[in-house]
PDB file of C-alpha atoms in Angstrom:
ATOM      1  CA  MET A  29      -9.521  31.625  33.320  1.00  0.00           C
ATOM      2  CA  ASN A  30      -8.409  28.992  35.908  1.00  0.00           C
ATOM      3  CA  TYR A  31     -10.573  30.996  39.140  1.00  0.00           C
ATOM      4  CA  LEU A  32     -13.794  30.399  36.471  1.00  0.00           C
ATOM      5  CA  TRP A  33     -12.952  27.533  35.484  1.00  0.00           C
ATOM      6  CA  GLY A  34     -12.699  25.925  39.242  1.00  0.00           C
ATOM      7  CA  ILE A  35     -15.875  27.954  40.131  1.00  0.00           C
ATOM      8  CA  MET A  36     -17.802  26.641  37.834  1.00  0.00           C
ATOM      9  CA  MET A  37     -16.867  23.004  38.313  1.00  0.00           C
ATOM     10  CA  LEU A  38     -17.467  23.664  42.324  1.00  0.00           C
ATOM     11  CA  ILE A  39     -20.508  25.105  41.600  1.00  0.00           C
ATOM     12  CA  GLY A  40     -21.763  22.215  39.640  1.00  0.00           C
ATOM     13  CA  VAL A  41     -20.500  20.203  42.695  1.00  0.00           C
ATOM     14  CA  VAL A  42     -22.378  22.016  44.923  1.00  0.00           C
ATOM     15  CA  TYR A  43     -25.517  21.992  42.782  1.00  0.00           C
ATOM     16  CA  GLY A  44     -25.261  18.374  42.315  1.00  0.00           C
ATOM     17  CA  ALA A  45     -24.944  18.046  46.301  1.00  0.00           C
ATOM     18  CA  LEU A  46     -28.011  20.007  47.306  1.00  0.00           C
ATOM     19  CA  THR A  47     -30.252  18.288  44.424  1.00  0.00           C
ATOM     20  CA  GLY A  48     -29.554  14.856  45.449  1.00  0.00           C
ATOM     21  CA  ASN A  49     -27.692  14.301  41.744  1.00  0.00           C
ATOM     22  CA  LEU A  50     -24.234  13.434  43.121  1.00  0.00           C
ATOM     23  CA  GLU A  51     -24.109  10.297  41.958  1.00  0.00           C
ATOM     24  CA  ALA A  52     -24.992  11.646  38.744  1.00  0.00           C
ATOM     25  CA  VAL A  53     -22.489  14.355  38.818  1.00  0.00           C
ATOM     26  CA  THR A  54     -19.145  11.442  39.102  1.00  0.00           C
ATOM     27  CA  GLU A  55     -20.588   9.741  36.809  1.00  0.00           C
ATOM     28  CA  GLN A  56     -20.453  12.233  34.021  1.00  0.00           C
ATOM     29  CA  ALA A  57     -16.856  14.060  35.981  1.00  0.00           C
ATOM     30  CA  LEU A  58     -15.136  10.123  34.465  1.00  0.00           C
ATOM     31  CA  SER A  59     -16.962   9.194  31.429  1.00  0.00           C
ATOM     32  CA  SER A  60     -16.007  13.284  30.453  1.00  0.00           C
ATOM     33  CA  ALA A  61     -12.054  13.033  31.449  1.00  0.00           C
ATOM     34  CA  LYS A  62     -13.135   9.497  29.552  1.00  0.00           C
ATOM     35  CA  GLU A  63     -14.471  11.205  26.336  1.00  0.00           C
ATOM     36  CA  ALA A  64     -11.814  13.676  26.845  1.00  0.00           C
ATOM     37  CA  VAL A  65      -8.465  11.417  27.088  1.00  0.00           C
ATOM     38  CA  SER A  66     -10.629   9.726  23.582  1.00  0.00           C
ATOM     39  CA  LEU A  67     -10.589  13.157  22.144  1.00  0.00           C
ATOM     40  CA  CYS A  68      -7.011  14.312  22.206  1.00  0.00           C
ATOM     41  CA  ILE A  69      -5.103  10.592  20.897  1.00  0.00           C
ATOM     42  CA  THR A  70      -7.894  11.251  17.546  1.00  0.00           C
ATOM     43  CA  MET A  71      -7.005  15.076  17.361  1.00  0.00           C
ATOM     44  CA  ALA A  72      -2.553  14.164  18.631  1.00  0.00           C
ATOM     45  CA  GLY A  73      -2.871  11.907  15.778  1.00  0.00           C
ATOM     46  CA  VAL A  74      -5.038  13.903  13.505  1.00  0.00           C
ATOM     47  CA  MET A  75      -2.485  17.585  14.417  1.00  0.00           C
ATOM     48  CA  ALA A  76       1.133  15.135  14.297  1.00  0.00           C
ATOM     49  CA  PHE A  77      -0.431  14.360   9.791  1.00  0.00           C
ATOM     50  CA  TRP A  78      -1.580  17.813   9.742  1.00  0.00           C
ATOM     51  CA  VAL A  79       2.105  19.652  11.199  1.00  0.00           C
ATOM     52  CA  GLY A  80       3.660  16.571   9.184  1.00  0.00           C
ATOM     53  CA  MET A  81       1.888  17.297   6.429  1.00  0.00           C
ATOM     54  CA  MET A  82       3.397  21.263   6.497  1.00  0.00           C
ATOM     55  CA  GLN A  83       7.712  19.505   7.457  1.00  0.00           C
ATOM     56  CA  ILE A  84       7.008  17.733   3.583  1.00  0.00           C
ATOM     57  CA  ALA A  85       5.733  21.190   1.952  1.00  0.00           C
ATOM     58  CA  ASP A  86       8.782  23.545   4.015  1.00  0.00           C
ATOM     59  CA  SER A  87      11.081  21.014   2.728  1.00  0.00           C
ATOM     60  CA  ALA A  88       9.873  20.765  -1.107  1.00  0.00           C
ATOM     61  CA  GLY A  89      10.181  24.187  -1.306  1.00  0.00           C
ATOM     62  CA  ILE A  90       6.054  24.868  -1.808  1.00  0.00           C
ATOM     63  CA  ILE A  91       6.334  27.002   0.977  1.00  0.00           C
ATOM     64  CA  ARG A  92       8.545  29.340  -0.441  1.00  0.00           C
ATOM     65  CA  GLN A  93       7.256  29.513  -3.036  1.00  0.00           C
ATOM     66  CA  ALA A  94       3.725  30.591  -0.706  1.00  0.00           C
ATOM     67  CA  ALA A  95       5.196  33.010   0.786  1.00  0.00           C
ATOM     68  CA  LYS A  96       7.321  34.220  -3.160  1.00  0.00           C
ATOM     69  CA  ALA A  97       2.703  34.448  -4.403  1.00  0.00           C
ATOM     70  CA  LEU A  98       1.996  36.161  -0.089  1.00  0.00           C
ATOM     71  CA  ASP A  99       4.344  38.821  -0.531  1.00  0.00           C
ATOM     72  CA  PRO A 100       2.327  41.027  -1.994  1.00  0.00           C
ATOM     73  CA  VAL A 101      -0.254  40.982   0.346  1.00  0.00           C
ATOM     74  CA  ILE A 102       2.520  40.617   3.110  1.00  0.00           C
ATOM     75  CA  SER A 103       3.683  44.383   1.555  1.00  0.00           C
ATOM     76  CA  PHE A 104      -0.199  45.393   1.548  1.00  0.00           C
ATOM     77  CA  LEU A 105      -0.278  44.406   5.272  1.00  0.00           C
ATOM     78  CA  PHE A 106       3.099  44.860   7.344  1.00  0.00           C
ATOM     79  CA  PRO A 107       4.373  48.220   5.280  1.00  0.00           C
ATOM     80  CA  ALA A 108       6.825  48.504   8.377  1.00  0.00           C
ATOM     81  CA  LEU A 109       8.556  45.354   6.877  1.00  0.00           C
ATOM     82  CA  SER A 110      11.166  45.511   4.655  1.00  0.00           C
ATOM     83  CA  LYS A 111      11.695  42.699   1.782  1.00  0.00           C
ATOM     84  CA  ASN A 112      14.368  41.104   3.387  1.00  0.00           C
ATOM     85  CA  HIS A 113      12.681  41.384   7.121  1.00  0.00           C
ATOM     86  CA  PRO A 114      14.048  36.960   8.867  1.00  0.00           C
ATOM     87  CA  ALA A 115       9.749  37.467   9.829  1.00  0.00           C
ATOM     88  CA  ARG A 116       8.229  37.330   6.170  1.00  0.00           C
ATOM     89  CA  LYS A 117       8.360  32.889   5.788  1.00  0.00           C
ATOM     90  CA  PRO A 118       7.069  32.513   9.801  1.00  0.00           C
ATOM     91  CA  ILE A 119       4.176  34.963   8.772  1.00  0.00           C
ATOM     92  CA  ALA A 120       3.652  33.603   5.260  1.00  0.00           C
ATOM     93  CA  THR A 121       4.080  29.695   6.056  1.00  0.00           C
ATOM     94  CA  ASN A 122       1.819  31.075   8.950  1.00  0.00           C
ATOM     95  CA  MET A 123      -1.090  32.182   7.013  1.00  0.00           C
ATOM     96  CA  VAL A 124      -0.905  29.757   4.555  1.00  0.00           C
ATOM     97  CA  ALA A 125      -1.863  27.219   7.711  1.00  0.00           C
ATOM     98  CA  ASN A 126      -4.376  29.781   9.351  1.00  0.00           C
ATOM     99  CA  VAL A 127      -5.698  29.484   5.388  1.00  0.00           C
ATOM    100  CA  LEU A 128      -5.751  25.466   5.794  1.00  0.00           C
ATOM    101  CA  GLY A 129      -7.037  25.243   8.774  1.00  0.00           C
ATOM    102  CA  LEU A 130      -4.151  23.535  10.373  1.00  0.00           C
ATOM    103  CA  GLY A 131      -4.093  25.715  12.852  1.00  0.00           C
ATOM    104  CA  TRP A 132      -1.490  23.244  15.615  1.00  0.00           C
ATOM    105  CA  ALA A 133       0.871  24.012  11.547  1.00  0.00           C
ATOM    106  CA  ALA A 134       0.038  27.878  12.353  1.00  0.00           C
ATOM    107  CA  THR A 135       1.277  28.116  15.870  1.00  0.00           C
ATOM    108  CA  PRO A 136       4.968  27.356  15.334  1.00  0.00           C
ATOM    109  CA  ALA A 137       5.175  29.548  12.269  1.00  0.00           C
ATOM    110  CA  GLY A 138       3.466  31.882  14.058  1.00  0.00           C
ATOM    111  CA  LEU A 139       5.962  31.934  17.187  1.00  0.00           C
ATOM    112  CA  GLU A 140       8.452  31.762  14.740  1.00  0.00           C
ATOM    113  CA  ALA A 141       7.888  35.474  13.273  1.00  0.00           C
ATOM    114  CA  MET A 142       6.955  37.036  16.491  1.00  0.00           C
ATOM    115  CA  LYS A 143      10.291  36.024  18.159  1.00  0.00           C
ATOM    116  CA  ALA A 144      11.645  37.606  15.132  1.00  0.00           C
ATOM    117  CA  LEU A 145       9.915  40.740  15.113  1.00  0.00           C
ATOM    118  CA  ASP A 146      10.405  41.421  18.560  1.00  0.00           C
ATOM    119  CA  ALA A 147      14.105  40.650  18.358  1.00  0.00           C
ATOM    120  CA  GLU A 148      14.278  44.518  15.729  1.00  0.00           C
ATOM    121  CA  ARG A 149      12.058  46.274  18.606  1.00  0.00           C
ATOM    122  CA  TYR A 150      13.715  49.338  18.555  1.00  0.00           C
ATOM    123  CA  GLU A 151      11.109  52.014  20.212  1.00  0.00           C
ATOM    124  CA  GLU A 152       8.925  49.942  22.584  1.00  0.00           C
ATOM    125  CA  PRO A 153      10.107  48.841  25.993  1.00  0.00           C
ATOM    126  CA  ASP A 154      10.428  44.952  26.085  1.00  0.00           C
ATOM    127  CA  HIS A 155       6.472  45.349  27.558  1.00  0.00           C
ATOM    128  CA  ILE A 156       4.795  46.699  24.717  1.00  0.00           C
ATOM    129  CA  ALA A 157       4.222  45.235  21.020  1.00  0.00           C
ATOM    130  CA  THR A 158       5.015  47.135  18.085  1.00  0.00           C
ATOM    131  CA  ASP A 159       1.911  47.774  15.339  1.00  0.00           C
ATOM    132  CA  THR A 160       3.137  44.783  12.917  1.00  0.00           C
ATOM    133  CA  MET A 161       3.123  42.951  15.976  1.00  0.00           C
ATOM    134  CA  CYS A 162      -0.563  43.159  16.826  1.00  0.00           C
ATOM    135  CA  ASP A 163      -1.637  43.496  13.099  1.00  0.00           C
ATOM    136  CA  PHE A 164       0.365  40.093  13.240  1.00  0.00           C
ATOM    137  CA  LEU A 165      -1.920  38.778  16.388  1.00  0.00           C
ATOM    138  CA  ILE A 166      -5.019  40.699  14.734  1.00  0.00           C
ATOM    139  CA  LEU A 167      -4.567  38.205  11.358  1.00  0.00           C
ATOM    140  CA  ASN A 168      -3.575  35.539  13.074  1.00  0.00           C
ATOM    141  CA  ILE A 169      -6.851  35.487  15.224  1.00  0.00           C
ATOM    142  CA  SER A 170      -9.134  36.002  12.671  1.00  0.00           C
ATOM    143  CA  SER A 171      -7.057  33.362  10.315  1.00  0.00           C
ATOM    144  CA  LEU A 172      -8.939  33.152   6.873  1.00  0.00           C
ATOM    145  CA  GLN A 173      -9.648  28.709   6.639  1.00  0.00           C
ATOM    146  CA  LEU A 174     -10.817  27.187   3.761  1.00  0.00           C
ATOM    147  CA  ILE A 175     -10.639  23.703   5.300  1.00  0.00           C
ATOM    148  CA  PRO A 176     -11.589  24.044   8.672  1.00  0.00           C
ATOM    149  CA  VAL A 177      -9.326  20.121  10.201  1.00  0.00           C
ATOM    150  CA  SER A 178      -9.885  20.482  14.231  1.00  0.00           C
ATOM    151  CA  ILE A 179     -13.741  21.605  13.714  1.00  0.00           C
ATOM    152  CA  ILE A 180     -14.253  17.701  10.817  1.00  0.00           C
ATOM    153  CA  ALA A 181     -12.407  16.075  12.438  1.00  0.00           C
ATOM    154  CA  TYR A 182     -14.177  17.199  17.099  1.00  0.00           C
ATOM    155  CA  ARG A 183     -17.012  16.682  14.304  1.00  0.00           C
ATOM    156  CA  SER A 184     -15.804  13.276  13.320  1.00  0.00           C
ATOM    157  CA  GLN A 185     -15.079  12.841  16.742  1.00  0.00           C
ATOM    158  CA  TYR A 186     -18.258  12.988  17.887  1.00  0.00           C
ATOM    159  CA  GLY A 187     -20.379  10.789  15.343  1.00  0.00           C
ATOM    160  CA  SER A 188     -21.128  13.310  13.118  1.00  0.00           C
ATOM    161  CA  VAL A 189     -22.841  12.018   9.643  1.00  0.00           C
ATOM    162  CA  ASN A 190     -21.058  15.041   7.310  1.00  0.00           C
ATOM    163  CA  PRO A 191     -18.392  16.790   9.286  1.00  0.00           C
ATOM    164  CA  SER A 192     -17.410  18.611   6.480  1.00  0.00           C
ATOM    165  CA  TYR A 193     -20.507  20.065   5.781  1.00  0.00           C
ATOM    166  CA  ILE A 194     -18.739  22.575   8.607  1.00  0.00           C
ATOM    167  CA  VAL A 195     -16.675  23.625   5.650  1.00  0.00           C
ATOM    168  CA  GLY A 196     -19.493  26.634   3.698  1.00  0.00           C
ATOM    169  CA  PRO A 197     -20.138  28.011   7.082  1.00  0.00           C
ATOM    170  CA  ALA A 198     -17.062  28.250   8.049  1.00  0.00           C
ATOM    171  CA  ILE A 199     -14.836  29.180   4.507  1.00  0.00           C
ATOM    172  CA  VAL A 200     -17.913  32.349   5.164  1.00  0.00           C
ATOM    173  CA  ALA A 201     -17.612  32.780   9.216  1.00  0.00           C
ATOM    174  CA  THR A 202     -14.407  33.216   8.609  1.00  0.00           C
ATOM    175  CA  MET A 203     -14.102  35.946   5.304  1.00  0.00           C
ATOM    176  CA  LEU A 204     -15.839  37.915   7.520  1.00  0.00           C
ATOM    177  CA  SER A 205     -13.561  38.033  10.103  1.00  0.00           C
ATOM    178  CA  THR A 206     -10.513  38.701   8.392  1.00  0.00           C
ATOM    179  CA  LEU A 207     -12.063  40.812   6.224  1.00  0.00           C
ATOM    180  CA  ALA A 208     -12.900  43.045   9.469  1.00  0.00           C
ATOM    181  CA  ALA A 209      -9.325  42.330  10.633  1.00  0.00           C
ATOM    182  CA  VAL A 210      -7.809  44.102   7.732  1.00  0.00           C
ATOM    183  CA  VAL A 211      -9.800  46.799   7.020  1.00  0.00           C
ATOM    184  CA  PHE A 212      -9.404  47.109  11.144  1.00  0.00           C
ATOM    185  CA  ILE A 213      -5.742  46.689  10.092  1.00  0.00           C
ATOM    186  CA  LYS A 214      -4.966  49.763   7.630  1.00  0.00           C
ATOM    187  CA  LEU A 215      -7.073  51.932   9.547  1.00  0.00           C
ATOM    188  CA  ARG A 216      -5.147  51.347  12.184  1.00  0.00           C
ATOM    189  CA  GLN A 217      -1.926  51.941  10.159  1.00  0.00           C
ATOM    190  CA  ALA A 218      -3.601  55.265   8.726  1.00  0.00           C
ATOM    191  CA  VAL A 219      -4.491  57.200  11.729  1.00  0.00           C
ATOM    192  CA  ARG A 220      -1.047  56.109  13.044  1.00  0.00           C
ATOM    193  CA  ARG A 221       0.226  58.310   9.841  1.00  0.00           C
ATOM    194  CA  HIS A 222      -1.343  61.125  10.608  1.00  0.00           C
ATOM    195  CA  VAL A 223      -0.524  61.031  14.476  1.00  0.00           C
TER     196      VAL A 223
END
């Protein structure tokens, strides 16, 4: 990826120099750098707020209740996990954070879930993910979102008249991607059982 970005930047600079627009390229590079820092500060504030809210929810026991409510869903999606598996709570936390559009808050829970799933690896070598790890990753990537907080924050930062206008299309798109992920997971599990 670094090479790809480096090549694209090099092409832009060379093209700007060949067309006599090197000054405009330099001006845009500086302007974009300033805008990137401003966006990072905005997103850091939003991230700190929502990650803090998830910590408060965890301390208040809301995450535990959500995990209990999601127990049938987790059992359906991950039939290989026992009822007391240590990965169940972080998987539930990850799912709740993703549904709320809090990808930043979902990441630590996702990493914790992967560590718990990795700790019980028996058959596969260290460099090969287990089926449950793959299923969790697929589900995490599809991530159903009811409130796409990060996109709303981006749209607000860039002066959108109605930053939350994206909510409806985001719900539809993420419902379809999550449905596709669940269908894929269940088909893969069915094929794996018959092999």
